[in-house]
Amino acid sequence: MVLDDLGSSLRGSLDKLRGKSRISEEDVDEIVKEIQRSLISADVDISLVQELSDNIKERAMEEEPPAGTPARDFVLRIVYEELVELIGDSTELPLEEQTILLAGLQGSGKTTSAAKMAWWFSTKGLRPAVIQTDTFRPGAYDQAKEMAERAEVDFYGNPDNDDPVEIARKGLEETEDADVHIVDTAGRHALEDDLIDEIEEIEDVVEPDTSLLVLDAAIGQGAKDQAQQFDESIGIDGVVITKLDGTAKGGGALTAVDQTDSSIAFLGTGEEVQDVERFEPDGFISRLLGMGDLSQLAERVERAMQQTEIEEDDWDPEDMLQGQFTLNDMQKQMEAMNNMGPLDQVMDMIPGFGGGIKDQLPDDAMDVTQERMRKFSVIMDSMTEAEKEYPKAIGASQIERIARGSGTDEEDVRELLQQYKMMEKTIKQFQGMGSEQEMQRMMKQMQQGGGGGGGMGGMGPF
Ligand SMILES: Nc1nc2c(ncn2[C@@H]2O[C@H](COP(=O)(O)OP(=O)(O)OP(=O)(O)O)[C@@H](O)[C@H]2O)c(=O)[nH]1
């Protein structure tokens, strides 16, 4: 996660203030140093870092904490407010008809982001279309088309035409039934004059409501020049930060936001079309500071449930409560979890998990968990319907066949059956717990990860 390091180091120094009612200058200096160290290592521009730390220091020393406020809460609030000030609101994107133009260097993630954003708008009930004008990179057309198909949104591109301006004009006509037009453009290794000329011409034709600069989270100080040049040529309203799953940096993108006096619109957190989040400054900073972000979590849960329902509308969680808990039920639970995104990100959103418990887990614990869920899913795909409905009847010869069919080890299949048994036992305990409403409430909690186990509720060692 961007600036992840800031979150954990800040929590460390803020925790030292626990129990204190007044803070000394040394306390403030220590906190400000932590902030500077984390921001600089996340590639935030030095002058921005200086400005932020000066503001925090000045306020912490000069403002009088309200009576009875512990020092830690007082400083936390100042840090929070100053970070909100630095990062700003998210880019305004009304849920209505509009045209969005994407700009950025080669490989920054424009094509992927176009499909992701289109998918996001489609989840809000709009009809989006992606228009692919990249005639520079061979393969861009196929990639964009394939991603638009995966996102299930309208698409226009023309691999036989080498005039991007013409493609943009035609694309808008051909997709006139769509509400939201997202126009993807070509990138180059460096900002070259022809790239700037081309994007200016496209802008003239498209007349976008919003122009977004797509930036790889790993970009460092180069973000500043890039942001400035794109801003001068087409005017940048917001930034999409991509590949946040691969780096703990992201400071370059914050610099770009500051440089263009714009804001962050979306965050990209993976290669799939669903790996996108609308940027919400409050939630983002709360997560950063380990306060949890319930609104994001709620949105993901809702999305995950919707998706699972669409995929398998004859699956009813209530059946689980009527007595027979099967491997099919377990698979649905796992799919619902997978649809919510990487477990470590889901955990970041649960208050109390962000900084505390999660930080105490071994670094690879989350990956192992994710990997294990994926493996279990593959194994279940190699089982017959009867086996999934009556797992108890699975014997040694079936285990051998399932392992072979799924390309896993027999040991893995046994582990899955063991996991199933544990989960079944937990469900049985729920069943013994009184009224149906109560059980349904527990089920919901389990699906929302509220059971306290990082999402899978009673799933034991997940
Ligand atoms: N892990 C991860 N990979 C991403 C993300 N966004 C994009 N990518 C990957 O980054 C690579 C480049 O992304 P593209 O969308 O092709 O980039 P582009 O800006 O359209 O590239 P050009 O068309 O060459 O300018 C692809 O392999 C994507 O799968 C992300 O959020 N996370």
Tab-separated table of C-alpha atoms and ligand atoms in Angstrom:
chain	number	residue	atom	x	y	z
A	1	MET	CA	0.000	0.000	0.000
A	2	VAL	CA	1.227	3.487	-0.731
A	3	LEU	CA	3.168	5.001	2.137
A	4	ASP	CA	2.606	1.798	4.098
A	5	ASP	CA	5.834	2.428	5.896
A	6	LEU	CA	4.517	5.777	7.098
A	7	GLY	CA	1.534	4.071	8.684
A	8	SER	CA	3.529	1.586	10.734
A	9	SER	CA	6.376	3.891	11.761
A	10	LEU	CA	3.956	6.642	12.735
A	11	ARG	CA	1.913	4.247	14.816
A	12	GLY	CA	5.145	3.265	16.551
A	13	SER	CA	6.081	6.809	17.555
A	14	LEU	CA	2.513	7.810	18.371
A	15	ASP	CA	2.205	4.808	20.655
A	16	LYS	CA	5.065	6.188	22.718
A	17	LEU	CA	2.742	9.067	23.628
A	18	ARG	CA	0.217	6.738	25.214
A	19	GLY	CA	-0.644	7.751	28.746
A	20	LYS	CA	0.853	11.231	28.352
A	21	SER	CA	-1.340	14.266	28.671
A	22	ARG	CA	1.235	16.809	27.471
A	23	ILE	CA	3.768	16.506	24.709
A	24	SER	CA	7.269	17.828	24.760
A	25	GLU	CA	9.225	19.340	21.897
A	26	GLU	CA	11.329	16.141	21.785
A	27	ASP	CA	8.180	14.047	21.283
A	28	VAL	CA	7.096	16.244	18.395
A	29	ASP	CA	10.594	16.204	16.875
A	30	GLU	CA	10.648	12.433	16.975
A	31	ILE	CA	7.262	12.155	15.280
A	32	VAL	CA	8.167	14.713	12.633
A	33	LYS	CA	11.432	12.855	11.922
A	34	GLU	CA	9.527	9.605	11.436
A	35	ILE	CA	7.165	11.332	9.039
A	36	GLN	CA	10.044	12.858	7.085
A	37	ARG	CA	11.941	9.576	6.894
A	38	SER	CA	8.881	7.664	5.646
A	39	LEU	CA	7.801	10.283	3.129
A	40	ILE	CA	11.284	10.679	1.681
A	41	SER	CA	11.727	6.930	1.340
A	42	ALA	CA	8.331	6.846	-0.399
A	43	ASP	CA	9.727	9.365	-2.934
A	44	VAL	CA	7.671	12.365	-1.898
A	45	ASP	CA	9.222	15.609	-3.088
A	46	ILE	CA	11.505	17.094	-0.450
A	47	SER	CA	9.915	20.532	-0.396
A	48	LEU	CA	6.499	18.970	0.188
A	49	VAL	CA	7.914	16.914	3.053
A	50	GLN	CA	9.381	20.024	4.599
A	51	GLU	CA	6.133	21.915	4.329
A	52	LEU	CA	4.110	19.099	5.878
A	53	SER	CA	6.482	18.539	8.767
A	54	ASP	CA	6.777	22.273	9.497
A	55	ASN	CA	2.998	22.564	9.677
A	56	ILE	CA	2.673	19.569	11.984
A	57	LYS	CA	5.411	20.800	14.281
A	58	GLU	CA	4.054	24.319	14.457
A	59	ARG	CA	0.525	23.185	15.214
A	60	ALA	CA	1.542	20.537	17.752
A	61	MET	CA	3.596	23.062	19.703
A	62	GLU	CA	1.332	26.089	19.405
A	63	GLU	CA	-2.200	24.768	19.521
A	64	GLU	CA	-3.691	24.017	22.902
A	65	PRO	CA	-5.153	20.483	23.073
A	66	PRO	CA	-8.814	20.491	24.163
A	67	ALA	CA	-9.140	19.707	27.878
A	68	GLY	CA	-8.913	16.015	28.618
A	69	THR	CA	-7.563	15.074	25.173
A	70	PRO	CA	-4.688	12.616	25.453
A	71	ALA	CA	-1.504	13.820	23.727
A	72	ARG	CA	-1.559	10.909	21.315
A	73	ASP	CA	-5.071	11.713	20.021
A	74	PHE	CA	-4.225	15.376	19.716
A	75	VAL	CA	-1.117	14.744	17.583
A	76	LEU	CA	-2.879	12.057	15.578
A	77	ARG	CA	-5.605	14.518	14.684
A	78	ILE	CA	-3.085	17.124	13.552
A	79	VAL	CA	-1.185	14.571	11.444
A	80	TYR	CA	-4.472	13.363	9.976
A	81	GLU	CA	-5.639	16.881	9.089
A	82	GLU	CA	-2.319	17.839	7.549
A	83	LEU	CA	-2.253	14.655	5.453
A	84	VAL	CA	-5.807	15.369	4.273
A	85	GLU	CA	-4.611	18.854	3.342
A	86	LEU	CA	-1.616	17.432	1.428
A	87	ILE	CA	-3.510	14.699	-0.406
A	88	GLY	CA	-6.709	16.652	-0.923
A	89	ASP	CA	-10.137	15.467	-1.977
A	90	SER	CA	-10.597	12.800	-4.594
A	91	THR	CA	-11.088	13.998	-8.179
A	92	GLU	CA	-14.699	14.865	-8.804
A	93	LEU	CA	-16.313	12.317	-11.120
A	94	PRO	CA	-20.100	12.647	-11.140
A	95	LEU	CA	-22.086	9.487	-11.809
A	96	GLU	CA	-23.481	10.815	-15.082
A	97	GLU	CA	-22.676	11.201	-18.753
A	98	GLN	CA	-19.078	12.266	-19.277
A	99	THR	CA	-15.875	11.836	-21.253
A	100	ILE	CA	-12.586	11.029	-19.586
A	101	LEU	CA	-9.188	11.253	-21.307
A	102	LEU	CA	-6.265	9.201	-20.016
A	103	ALA	CA	-2.673	10.368	-20.472
A	104	GLY	CA	0.643	8.986	-19.309
A	105	LEU	CA	3.964	7.465	-20.285
A	106	GLN	CA	4.329	4.018	-21.810
A	107	GLY	CA	3.577	1.180	-19.443
A	108	SER	CA	2.148	3.391	-16.732
A	109	GLY	CA	-1.076	1.368	-16.837
A	110	LYS	CA	-3.407	3.479	-19.008
A	111	THR	CA	-4.991	0.630	-20.945
A	112	THR	CA	-5.517	-1.425	-17.810
A	113	SER	CA	-6.878	1.589	-15.935
A	114	ALA	CA	-9.301	2.429	-18.757
A	115	ALA	CA	-10.907	-1.016	-18.460
A	116	LYS	CA	-10.840	-0.903	-14.650
A	117	MET	CA	-12.500	2.497	-14.528
A	118	ALA	CA	-15.099	1.391	-17.064
A	119	TRP	CA	-15.815	-1.637	-14.902
A	120	TRP	CA	-16.108	0.606	-11.840
A	121	PHE	CA	-18.613	2.905	-13.571
A	122	SER	CA	-20.598	-0.155	-14.687
A	123	THR	CA	-20.943	-1.231	-11.047
A	124	LYS	CA	-22.560	2.162	-10.435
A	125	GLY	CA	-25.262	1.442	-13.008
A	126	LEU	CA	-23.772	3.453	-15.894
A	127	ARG	CA	-22.949	2.249	-19.385
A	128	PRO	CA	-19.273	2.898	-20.068
A	129	ALA	CA	-17.285	2.533	-23.276
A	130	VAL	CA	-13.525	2.313	-23.749
A	131	ILE	CA	-12.076	3.958	-26.849
A	132	GLN	CA	-8.576	2.785	-27.691
A	133	THR	CA	-6.531	5.289	-29.709
A	134	ASP	CA	-3.082	3.777	-29.142
A	135	THR	CA	-1.724	3.103	-32.620
A	136	PHE	CA	1.874	3.268	-31.396
A	137	ARG	CA	2.221	0.070	-29.374
A	138	PRO	CA	1.596	-3.140	-31.290
A	139	GLY	CA	-0.742	-5.251	-29.189
A	140	ALA	CA	-2.431	-2.305	-27.477
A	141	TYR	CA	-5.621	-2.862	-29.491
A	142	ASP	CA	-5.894	-6.575	-28.598
A	143	GLN	CA	-5.082	-5.930	-24.945
A	144	ALA	CA	-7.663	-3.160	-24.641
A	145	LYS	CA	-10.332	-5.187	-26.432
A	146	GLU	CA	-9.727	-8.216	-24.269
A	147	MET	CA	-9.812	-6.188	-21.055
A	148	ALA	CA	-13.001	-4.406	-22.115
A	149	GLU	CA	-14.558	-7.819	-22.727
A	150	ARG	CA	-13.517	-8.943	-19.275
A	151	ALA	CA	-15.004	-5.768	-17.818
A	152	GLU	CA	-18.129	-6.387	-19.938
A	153	VAL	CA	-18.186	-2.846	-21.310
A	154	ASP	CA	-18.518	-1.345	-24.810
A	155	PHE	CA	-15.327	-0.971	-26.804
A	156	TYR	CA	-14.101	0.800	-29.907
A	157	GLY	CA	-10.730	0.617	-31.584
A	158	ASN	CA	-9.448	0.088	-35.129
A	159	PRO	CA	-6.183	-1.804	-35.670
A	160	ASP	CA	-6.233	-0.950	-39.388
A	161	ASN	CA	-6.266	2.790	-38.860
A	162	ASP	CA	-3.052	4.551	-37.831
A	163	ASP	CA	-4.583	7.931	-37.120
A	164	PRO	CA	-5.408	8.185	-33.396
A	165	VAL	CA	-7.351	11.430	-33.826
A	166	GLU	CA	-9.575	9.844	-36.425
A	167	ILE	CA	-10.084	6.772	-34.195
A	168	ALA	CA	-11.081	9.013	-31.285
A	169	ARG	CA	-13.637	10.880	-33.418
A	170	LYS	CA	-15.102	7.679	-34.853
A	171	GLY	CA	-15.021	6.006	-31.416
A	172	LEU	CA	-17.248	8.667	-29.889
A	173	GLU	CA	-19.749	8.269	-32.736
A	174	GLU	CA	-19.753	4.477	-32.625
A	175	THR	CA	-20.278	4.339	-28.873
A	176	GLU	CA	-22.873	7.079	-28.634
A	177	ASP	CA	-25.203	4.828	-26.619
A	178	ALA	CA	-22.706	4.754	-23.761
A	179	ASP	CA	-22.883	7.233	-20.858
A	180	VAL	CA	-19.233	7.335	-19.892
A	181	HIS	CA	-16.553	7.479	-22.585
A	182	ILE	CA	-13.051	6.625	-21.473
A	183	VAL	CA	-10.456	7.492	-24.101
A	184	ASP	CA	-7.143	5.645	-23.808
A	185	THR	CA	-4.127	7.207	-25.508
A	186	ALA	CA	-0.680	6.051	-26.554
A	187	GLY	CA	2.360	6.417	-24.339
A	188	ARG	CA	6.046	6.796	-25.154
A	189	HIS	CA	9.163	5.969	-23.183
A	190	ALA	CA	9.767	9.618	-22.570
A	191	LEU	CA	7.781	12.742	-23.110
A	192	GLU	CA	8.411	13.545	-26.737
A	193	ASP	CA	6.993	16.412	-28.731
A	194	ASP	CA	5.016	14.129	-31.013
A	195	LEU	CA	3.293	12.532	-28.022
A	196	ILE	CA	2.286	15.942	-26.730
A	197	ASP	CA	1.088	17.082	-30.182
A	198	GLU	CA	-0.921	13.886	-30.599
A	199	ILE	CA	-2.633	14.091	-27.237
A	200	GLU	CA	-3.461	17.759	-27.772
A	201	GLU	CA	-5.135	16.901	-31.071
A	202	ILE	CA	-7.085	14.068	-29.446
A	203	GLU	CA	-8.125	16.427	-26.672
A	204	ASP	CA	-9.443	18.916	-29.232
A	205	VAL	CA	-11.634	16.270	-30.817
A	206	VAL	CA	-12.759	14.522	-27.642
A	207	GLU	CA	-13.355	17.627	-25.502
A	208	PRO	CA	-13.033	15.653	-22.260
A	209	ASP	CA	-14.816	16.644	-19.074
A	210	THR	CA	-11.900	15.249	-17.109
A	211	SER	CA	-8.294	14.496	-18.048
A	212	LEU	CA	-6.470	12.036	-15.838
A	213	LEU	CA	-2.753	11.382	-15.651
A	214	VAL	CA	-1.948	7.706	-15.088
A	215	LEU	CA	1.187	7.163	-12.998
A	216	ASP	CA	2.971	4.034	-11.855
A	217	ALA	CA	3.234	4.147	-8.043
A	218	ALA	CA	6.925	3.329	-8.312
A	219	ILE	CA	7.699	6.536	-10.210
A	220	GLY	CA	10.008	8.808	-8.287
A	221	GLN	CA	10.983	12.388	-8.853
A	222	GLY	CA	10.332	12.058	-12.619
A	223	ALA	CA	6.664	12.457	-11.809
A	224	LYS	CA	7.116	16.179	-11.350
A	225	ASP	CA	8.250	16.988	-14.915
A	226	GLN	CA	5.777	14.603	-16.439
A	227	ALA	CA	2.901	16.066	-14.488
A	228	GLN	CA	3.937	19.587	-15.395
A	229	GLN	CA	4.201	18.909	-19.133
A	230	PHE	CA	0.910	17.052	-19.421
A	231	ASP	CA	-0.716	19.746	-17.311
A	232	GLU	CA	0.568	22.472	-19.605
A	233	SER	CA	-0.616	20.682	-22.739
A	234	ILE	CA	-4.056	19.292	-21.832
A	235	GLY	CA	-4.650	20.341	-18.206
A	236	ILE	CA	-4.643	17.549	-15.617
A	237	ASP	CA	-7.678	17.250	-13.333
A	238	GLY	CA	-6.650	14.152	-11.469
A	239	VAL	CA	-4.199	11.300	-11.099
A	240	VAL	CA	-4.667	7.531	-11.262
A	241	ILE	CA	-1.985	5.741	-9.245
A	242	THR	CA	-1.378	2.216	-10.531
A	243	LYS	CA	0.530	-0.852	-9.311
A	244	LEU	CA	0.069	-0.069	-5.660
A	245	ASP	CA	0.125	-3.797	-5.053
A	246	GLY	CA	3.768	-3.873	-6.079
A	247	THR	CA	5.343	-1.024	-4.124
A	248	ALA	CA	5.219	0.674	-0.780
A	249	LYS	CA	6.117	3.975	-2.452
A	250	GLY	CA	3.672	6.189	-4.287
A	251	GLY	CA	5.225	9.447	-3.204
A	252	GLY	CA	5.969	10.478	-6.804
A	253	ALA	CA	2.260	10.401	-7.526
A	254	LEU	CA	1.604	12.653	-4.531
A	255	THR	CA	4.180	15.051	-5.933
A	256	ALA	CA	2.348	15.016	-9.272
A	257	VAL	CA	-0.923	15.802	-7.522
A	258	ASP	CA	0.702	18.761	-5.842
A	259	GLN	CA	2.428	19.913	-9.029
A	260	THR	CA	-0.780	19.950	-11.059
A	261	ASP	CA	-2.858	21.223	-8.171
A	262	SER	CA	-5.148	18.285	-8.833
A	263	SER	CA	-6.222	15.251	-6.818
A	264	ILE	CA	-6.261	11.467	-6.864
A	265	ALA	CA	-9.099	9.792	-8.745
A	266	PHE	CA	-8.464	6.046	-8.615
A	267	LEU	CA	-5.983	3.562	-7.187
A	268	GLY	CA	-4.955	0.462	-9.138
A	269	THR	CA	-4.116	-2.523	-6.978
A	270	GLY	CA	-3.616	-5.455	-9.369
A	271	GLU	CA	-3.820	-6.705	-12.932
A	272	GLU	CA	-7.474	-7.722	-12.970
A	273	VAL	CA	-10.242	-5.342	-14.049
A	274	GLN	CA	-11.750	-5.439	-10.576
A	275	ASP	CA	-8.490	-4.386	-8.904
A	276	VAL	CA	-9.430	-0.739	-8.649
A	277	GLU	CA	-10.574	1.561	-5.885
A	278	ARG	CA	-12.111	4.977	-6.086
A	279	PHE	CA	-9.840	7.190	-4.037
A	280	GLU	CA	-11.410	8.304	-0.766
A	281	PRO	CA	-9.037	10.569	1.183
A	282	ASP	CA	-10.587	10.039	4.598
A	283	GLY	CA	-10.632	6.296	4.344
A	284	PHE	CA	-7.200	6.228	2.742
A	285	ILE	CA	-5.571	8.212	5.497
A	286	SER	CA	-7.474	6.357	8.202
A	287	ARG	CA	-6.077	3.142	6.781
A	288	LEU	CA	-2.637	4.656	6.612
A	289	LEU	CA	-2.824	5.562	10.255
A	290	GLY	CA	-4.242	2.171	11.177
A	291	MET	CA	-7.729	3.323	11.987
A	292	GLY	CA	-9.521	1.017	9.580
A	293	ASP	CA	-11.843	2.025	6.799
A	294	LEU	CA	-15.253	0.554	7.115
A	295	SER	CA	-16.828	2.244	4.119
A	296	GLN	CA	-14.366	0.655	1.665
A	297	LEU	CA	-14.785	-2.694	3.317
A	298	ALA	CA	-18.563	-2.428	3.095
A	299	GLU	CA	-18.327	-1.587	-0.609
A	300	ARG	CA	-16.119	-4.593	-1.297
A	301	VAL	CA	-18.327	-6.948	0.657
A	302	GLU	CA	-21.385	-5.738	-1.214
A	303	ARG	CA	-19.615	-6.141	-4.543
A	304	ALA	CA	-18.328	-9.597	-3.615
A	305	MET	CA	-21.777	-10.732	-2.563
A	306	GLN	CA	-23.372	-9.345	-5.732
A	307	GLN	CA	-20.844	-11.136	-7.884
A	308	THR	CA	-21.225	-14.421	-6.076
A	309	GLU	CA	-24.981	-14.134	-6.382
A	310	ILE	CA	-24.757	-13.503	-10.116
A	311	GLU	CA	-22.428	-16.428	-10.638
A	312	GLU	CA	-24.481	-18.897	-8.623
A	313	ASP	CA	-27.939	-17.640	-7.919
A	314	ASP	CA	-29.135	-21.007	-6.630
A	315	TRP	CA	-26.730	-20.889	-3.695
A	316	ASP	CA	-28.452	-19.819	-0.559
A	317	PRO	CA	-26.444	-19.174	2.605
A	318	GLU	CA	-29.544	-20.172	4.551
A	319	ASP	CA	-29.080	-23.762	3.362
A	320	MET	CA	-25.870	-23.780	5.315
A	321	LEU	CA	-27.890	-23.097	8.399
A	322	GLN	CA	-30.384	-25.843	7.740
A	323	GLY	CA	-28.002	-28.652	8.538
A	324	GLN	CA	-25.908	-29.652	5.538
A	325	PHE	CA	-22.728	-27.673	5.140
A	326	THR	CA	-21.072	-28.915	1.957
A	327	LEU	CA	-17.876	-28.236	0.047
A	328	ASN	CA	-20.002	-26.215	-2.363
A	329	ASP	CA	-20.821	-23.867	0.511
A	330	MET	CA	-17.167	-23.630	1.419
A	331	GLN	CA	-16.255	-22.833	-2.185
A	332	LYS	CA	-18.843	-20.043	-2.246
A	333	GLN	CA	-17.406	-18.602	0.948
A	334	MET	CA	-13.945	-18.613	-0.576
A	335	GLU	CA	-15.158	-17.006	-3.806
A	336	ALA	CA	-16.862	-14.267	-1.833
A	337	MET	CA	-13.570	-13.637	-0.044
A	338	ASN	CA	-11.575	-13.681	-3.289
A	339	ASN	CA	-13.934	-11.206	-4.898
A	340	MET	CA	-13.168	-8.791	-2.101
A	341	GLY	CA	-9.545	-8.560	-3.183
A	342	PRO	CA	-6.261	-9.520	-1.579
A	343	LEU	CA	-6.688	-10.534	2.035
A	344	ASP	CA	-4.075	-8.155	3.361
A	345	GLN	CA	-5.950	-5.235	1.826
A	346	VAL	CA	-9.230	-6.493	3.245
A	347	MET	CA	-7.581	-6.746	6.652
A	348	ASP	CA	-6.309	-3.176	6.381
A	349	MET	CA	-9.901	-2.046	6.267
A	350	ILE	CA	-10.992	-3.788	9.428
A	351	PRO	CA	-10.509	-1.508	12.422
A	352	GLY	CA	-8.008	-2.995	14.782
A	353	PHE	CA	-6.446	-5.251	12.155
A	354	GLY	CA	-4.658	-2.618	10.094
A	355	GLY	CA	-1.722	-1.825	12.246
A	356	GLY	CA	-2.043	-4.120	15.191
A	357	ILE	CA	-2.645	-7.782	14.516
A	358	LYS	CA	-1.675	-7.705	10.853
A	359	ASP	CA	1.754	-6.258	11.598
A	360	GLN	CA	2.450	-9.113	13.959
A	361	LEU	CA	1.889	-11.751	11.304
A	362	PRO	CA	4.893	-13.052	9.397
A	363	ASP	CA	5.401	-11.089	6.167
A	364	ASP	CA	4.322	-13.936	3.910
A	365	ALA	CA	1.359	-15.068	6.013
A	366	MET	CA	-1.107	-13.239	3.808
A	367	ASP	CA	0.366	-14.609	0.593
A	368	VAL	CA	0.281	-18.135	1.918
A	369	THR	CA	-3.351	-17.676	2.822
A	370	GLN	CA	-4.242	-16.316	-0.578
A	371	GLU	CA	-2.234	-19.046	-2.274
A	372	ARG	CA	-3.935	-21.691	-0.178
A	373	MET	CA	-7.391	-20.432	-1.040
A	374	ARG	CA	-6.495	-20.531	-4.713
A	375	LYS	CA	-5.188	-24.078	-4.403
A	376	PHE	CA	-8.303	-25.236	-2.579
A	377	SER	CA	-10.435	-23.754	-5.300
A	378	VAL	CA	-8.510	-25.661	-8.005
A	379	ILE	CA	-8.864	-28.901	-6.034
A	380	MET	CA	-12.597	-28.426	-5.645
A	381	ASP	CA	-12.921	-27.910	-9.394
A	382	SER	CA	-11.625	-31.467	-9.831
A	383	MET	CA	-14.246	-32.993	-7.560
A	384	THR	CA	-17.534	-34.425	-8.716
A	385	GLU	CA	-20.771	-32.823	-7.608
A	386	ALA	CA	-21.513	-35.850	-5.402
A	387	GLU	CA	-18.134	-35.517	-3.701
A	388	LYS	CA	-18.719	-31.843	-2.993
A	389	GLU	CA	-22.152	-32.544	-1.574
A	390	TYR	CA	-20.976	-35.534	0.546
A	391	PRO	CA	-17.296	-34.917	1.302
A	392	LYS	CA	-17.354	-37.539	4.022
A	393	ALA	CA	-17.566	-40.231	1.347
A	394	ILE	CA	-14.221	-39.176	-0.161
A	395	GLY	CA	-11.742	-42.015	0.377
A	396	ALA	CA	-8.106	-42.711	-0.496
A	397	SER	CA	-8.756	-43.607	-4.140
A	398	GLN	CA	-10.800	-40.448	-4.726
A	399	ILE	CA	-8.100	-38.368	-3.031
A	400	GLU	CA	-5.561	-39.822	-5.449
A	401	ARG	CA	-7.785	-39.069	-8.466
A	402	ILE	CA	-8.602	-35.518	-7.314
A	403	ALA	CA	-4.926	-34.717	-6.689
A	404	ARG	CA	-4.007	-35.990	-10.146
A	405	GLY	CA	-6.859	-34.126	-11.822
A	406	SER	CA	-6.047	-30.838	-10.128
A	407	GLY	CA	-2.281	-31.148	-10.457
A	408	THR	CA	-1.819	-30.945	-6.680
A	409	ASP	CA	-0.481	-33.344	-4.029
A	410	GLU	CA	-2.647	-35.782	-2.107
A	411	GLU	CA	-1.468	-33.941	0.975
A	412	ASP	CA	-3.150	-30.764	-0.321
A	413	VAL	CA	-6.444	-32.581	-0.864
A	414	ARG	CA	-6.274	-33.967	2.684
A	415	GLU	CA	-5.560	-30.494	4.015
A	416	LEU	CA	-8.632	-29.167	2.250
A	417	LEU	CA	-10.800	-31.930	3.722
A	418	GLN	CA	-9.383	-31.170	7.143
A	419	GLN	CA	-10.206	-27.494	6.676
A	420	TYR	CA	-13.707	-28.423	5.594
A	421	LYS	CA	-14.176	-30.496	8.746
A	422	MET	CA	-13.085	-27.606	10.942
A	423	MET	CA	-15.411	-25.235	9.214
A	424	GLU	CA	-18.310	-27.659	9.401
A	425	LYS	CA	-17.699	-27.968	13.125
A	426	THR	CA	-17.837	-24.181	13.490
A	427	ILE	CA	-21.068	-23.992	11.509
A	428	LYS	CA	-22.548	-26.690	13.755
A	429	GLN	CA	-21.688	-24.524	16.734
A	430	PHE	CA	-23.542	-21.622	15.113
A	431	GLN	CA	-26.494	-23.894	14.525
A	432	GLY	CA	-26.687	-24.632	18.191
A	433	MET	CA	-26.941	-20.932	18.978
A	434	GLY	CA	-30.611	-20.138	19.126
A	435	SER	CA	-32.887	-18.294	16.753
A	436	GLU	CA	-32.663	-18.262	12.992
A	437	GLN	CA	-32.199	-14.465	12.989
A	438	GLU	CA	-29.266	-14.844	15.311
A	439	MET	CA	-27.714	-17.446	13.023
A	440	GLN	CA	-28.237	-15.260	9.989
A	441	ARG	CA	-26.613	-12.388	11.774
A	442	MET	CA	-23.609	-14.572	12.541
A	443	MET	CA	-23.461	-15.732	8.918
A	444	LYS	CA	-23.436	-12.164	7.706
A	445	GLN	CA	-20.717	-11.360	10.151
A	446	MET	CA	-18.694	-14.286	8.904
A	447	GLN	CA	-19.043	-13.130	5.330
A	448	GLN	CA	-18.094	-9.623	6.297
A	449	GLY	CA	-15.008	-10.801	8.105
A	450	GLY	CA	-16.387	-9.526	11.375
A	451	GLY	CA	-15.791	-12.885	13.011
A	452	GLY	CA	-12.343	-11.661	13.946
A	453	GLY	CA	-10.304	-14.063	11.818
A	454	GLY	CA	-9.400	-11.746	8.938
A	455	GLY	CA	-12.511	-12.542	7.001
A	456	MET	CA	-13.068	-16.251	6.935
A	457	GLY	CA	-14.637	-16.195	10.348
A	458	GLY	CA	-14.640	-19.730	11.612
A	459	MET	CA	-12.152	-21.015	9.102
A	460	GLY	CA	-9.559	-21.725	11.716
A	461	PRO	CA	-5.987	-21.346	10.549
A	462	PHE	CA	-6.710	-19.255	7.450
B	1	LIG	N1	0.345	-5.414	-10.559
B	1	LIG	C1	-0.260	-4.468	-11.288
B	1	LIG	N2	0.000	-4.387	-12.588
B	1	LIG	C2	-0.616	-3.428	-13.302
B	1	LIG	C3	-1.518	-2.501	-12.711
B	1	LIG	N3	-1.945	-1.664	-13.693
B	1	LIG	C4	-1.334	-2.068	-14.832
B	1	LIG	N4	-0.539	-3.135	-14.610
B	1	LIG	C5	0.329	-3.859	-15.553
B	1	LIG	O1	1.276	-2.952	-16.081
B	1	LIG	C6	1.573	-3.276	-17.431
B	1	LIG	C7	1.384	-2.049	-18.308
B	1	LIG	O2	0.005	-1.666	-18.252
B	1	LIG	P1	-0.760	-1.095	-19.525
B	1	LIG	O3	-2.160	-0.872	-19.102
B	1	LIG	O4	-0.499	-1.928	-20.714
B	1	LIG	O5	0.012	0.282	-19.681
B	1	LIG	P2	-0.183	1.439	-20.752
B	1	LIG	O6	0.057	2.701	-20.030
B	1	LIG	O7	-1.474	1.296	-21.471
B	1	LIG	O8	0.992	1.144	-21.743
B	1	LIG	P3	1.215	1.776	-23.242
B	1	LIG	O9	0.020	1.434	-24.036
B	1	LIG	O10	2.445	1.075	-23.716
B	1	LIG	O11	1.436	3.217	-23.076
B	1	LIG	C8	0.661	-4.431	-17.799
B	1	LIG	O12	1.395	-5.628	-17.703
B	1	LIG	C9	-0.425	-4.388	-16.741
B	1	LIG	O13	-0.959	-5.666	-16.479
B	1	LIG	C10	-1.752	-2.593	-11.296
B	1	LIG	O14	-2.496	-1.820	-10.676
B	1	LIG	N5	-1.096	-3.593	-10.643
